[in-house]
Amino acid sequence: MYKYLKVYHSPKLAGEVPISGAKNSALPLMAVTILSNRPVKLTNLPGVADVKTMGRLLENLGAGVEIGEGYGIFDTSSLTGTTAVYEIVKTMRASILVLGPLLGRFGNCRVSLPGGCAIGARPVNLHIKALQQMGADIKIEQGYICAEGRLKGAELFFDQITVTGSENIIMAAAMAKGKSRILNVAQEPEVLQLCNTLKEAGVDIQRVGEREWEIVGTDGELIPIPDTHIIPDRIEAGTYLAAGAITNSQLSVVDVIPGDLEPVLAKFREMGYRLEVEKDKITIYPAQTIQPVQIVTAPHPEFPTDMQAQFMAIATQADGVSLIEERLFENRFMHVQELNRLGANIVIRGKVASVYGPTPLVGADVMATDLRASSALVLAGLIAKGETRVHRIYHLFRGYEKLIEKFRNIGAKMEIGEEPRP
Ligand code: EPU
């Protein structure tokens, strides 16, 4: 059977949404268990497809993997495999996160080169360059990154800020011989959680500047990665606040770290929404008039590209023209044509989308293209008259745990539709 998501007009929402653990923190923390000399329990592990894929990848390498409701236990003592196979990597680009740890632990590995992606080319040249500077010999053979060599500490500079690139090299540096100094490192909260976990494991890792870290490696000796509670998913939290914003409702997200959402909260305020921020809870209140907004995506602590599509959906209801510039990924406007199918008036000029609001939206069939684009279509579906049918919903379940249940609990009407394949 073919499945899609039916989103019905749900003009008012209310209540509280509990936020799950961050997918983008879970994935590097699962990868870093490759460096562990003890089984590692991760709690607040989100039940999303990407986490299951990383679990399959570790299992395929020979690790013991147990994933249950809200936790996972990863025992890499039996890990012998050093090849991350195409069949798994092709379904999730973040599989590249095993490159640094495998090379650091075994001195050789093969990781399938991730292929193209809907949101942009997303090369991994910066991961490879840094490993080469640490002494690895790397060749691309038959679609695989084949890496060999014992890693040595080095002076490294990322030409461009990269999240998984930083994580890969931090993990590699933790296993290298000697000290590494890494500059222009990503400072997303998920990267910081990885660094803190390594520090707790006893690795000599220090933040010595704004985007600068020093790490003394263990020369291949495995380390006691501690059991870790995964930080809340700031993008999931932002998405549910966006649901409050687009329906102009009062609702709260709980179990969050508000500080990690600052750039997003600032834009809600600019659009006229009032926010109440408590220790681990944020409440959004309706705006009198939804103001247009100007957004430029950039690495943390600036506005996250992973919230761009959701704000574009809200901007369709703003009173005026919003300008949204996507600077990180060259093709992350795939939702624009779909939002326009619902009645939005959005024009793309180069890297900038102009959103002419307010426009009434009417339900239609729309196609999800990536995780965050899909969530924007769900948000738009809430205010579209009638029924919106979102296709290719597997994208949504890669990163949003219990999406339908969480939305229903705040009063949204949605369900899975099923039809025989045409
Ligand atoms: N880049 C290169 N060469 C590289 C690496 C990156 O040119 O070797 C470029 C990319 O093409 C892009 C920019 O650098 O233009 C930044 O990409 P980055 O490497 O930071 O992205 P990523 O690590 O592949 C992570 C998140 C993404 C999120 C981006 C940006 C994970 C698992 N994924 O991807 O999350 O959009 O950082 O913040 O952490 C999502 O969750 O939906 C998602 C796509």
GROMACS .gro file of C-alpha atoms and ligand atoms in nm, residues 23-24 27 94 119 122-127 160-165 167 188 305-306 328-330 332 371-372, ligand 1:
model
   71
   23LYS     CA    1   1.853   1.354   1.605
   24ASN     CA    2   2.164   1.549   1.510
   27LEU     CA    3   2.389   1.042   1.536
   94ALA     CA    4   2.514   1.128   0.820
  119ILE     CA    5   1.900   2.005  -0.078
  122ARG     CA    6   2.682   1.834   0.003
  123PRO     CA    7   3.037   1.717  -0.070
  124VAL     CA    8   3.259   1.567   0.204
  125ASN     CA    9   3.586   1.714   0.072
  126LEU     CA   10   3.653   1.899   0.398
  127HIS     CA   11   3.626   1.579   0.605
  160GLN     CA   12   3.394   2.639   0.556
  161ILE     CA   13   3.205   2.566   0.877
  162THR     CA   14   3.074   2.210   0.862
  163VAL     CA   15   2.876   2.034   1.134
  164THR     CA   16   2.940   1.666   1.060
  165GLY     CA   17   3.288   1.755   0.926
  167GLU     CA   18   3.233   1.609   1.448
  188GLU     CA   19   2.615   2.391   1.704
  305THR     CA   20   1.894   2.645   0.776
  306ASP     CA   21   1.690   2.364   0.934
  328LEU     CA   22   2.416   2.705   0.337
  329PHE     CA   23   2.258   2.478   0.079
  330GLU     CA   24   2.221   2.571  -0.287
  332ARG     CA   25   1.704   2.416  -0.021
  371LEU     CA   26   1.289   1.647   0.618
  372ARG     CA   27   1.244   2.017   0.696
  423EPU     N1   28   3.040   2.140   0.284
  423EPU     C1   29   3.138   2.127   0.189
  423EPU     N2   30   3.230   2.029   0.206
  423EPU     C2   31   3.229   1.945   0.312
  423EPU     C3   32   3.130   1.958   0.409
  423EPU     C4   33   3.035   2.058   0.393
  423EPU     O1   34   3.142   2.201   0.091
  423EPU     O2   35   3.318   1.857   0.320
  423EPU     C5   36   2.937   2.245   0.269
  423EPU     C6   37   2.798   2.187   0.246
  423EPU     O3   38   2.776   2.153   0.112
  423EPU     C7   39   2.709   2.301   0.293
  423EPU     C8   40   2.790   2.359   0.410
  423EPU     O4   41   2.924   2.315   0.390
  423EPU     O5   42   2.697   2.396   0.192
  423EPU     C9   43   2.745   2.320   0.548
  423EPU     O6   44   2.717   2.182   0.553
  423EPU     P1   45   2.743   2.092   0.683
  423EPU     O7   46   2.860   2.003   0.654
  423EPU     O8   47   2.750   2.177   0.803
  423EPU     O9   48   2.612   2.003   0.685
  423EPU     P2   49   2.603   1.855   0.739
  423EPU    O10   50   2.703   1.836   0.847
  423EPU    O11   51   2.602   1.760   0.627
  423EPU    C10   52   2.435   1.903   0.933
  423EPU    C11   53   2.299   1.856   0.974
  423EPU    C12   54   2.195   1.909   0.877
  423EPU    C13   55   2.201   2.062   0.879
  423EPU    C14   56   2.343   2.108   0.848
  423EPU    C15   57   2.362   2.259   0.862
  423EPU    C16   58   2.347   1.644   1.081
  423EPU    C17   59   2.338   1.496   1.079
  423EPU     N3   60   2.298   1.709   0.975
  423EPU    O12   61   2.457   1.854   0.802
  423EPU    O13   62   2.068   1.866   0.923
  423EPU    O14   63   2.114   2.117   0.785
  423EPU    O15   64   2.437   2.045   0.937
  423EPU    O16   65   2.330   2.300   0.989
  423EPU    O17   66   2.392   1.702   1.178
  423EPU    C18   67   1.843   1.798   0.904
  423EPU    O18   68   1.847   1.763   1.022
  423EPU    O19   69   1.735   1.805   0.839
  423EPU    C19   70   1.966   1.834   0.834
  423EPU    C20   71   1.977   1.839   0.702
   0.00000   0.00000   0.00000
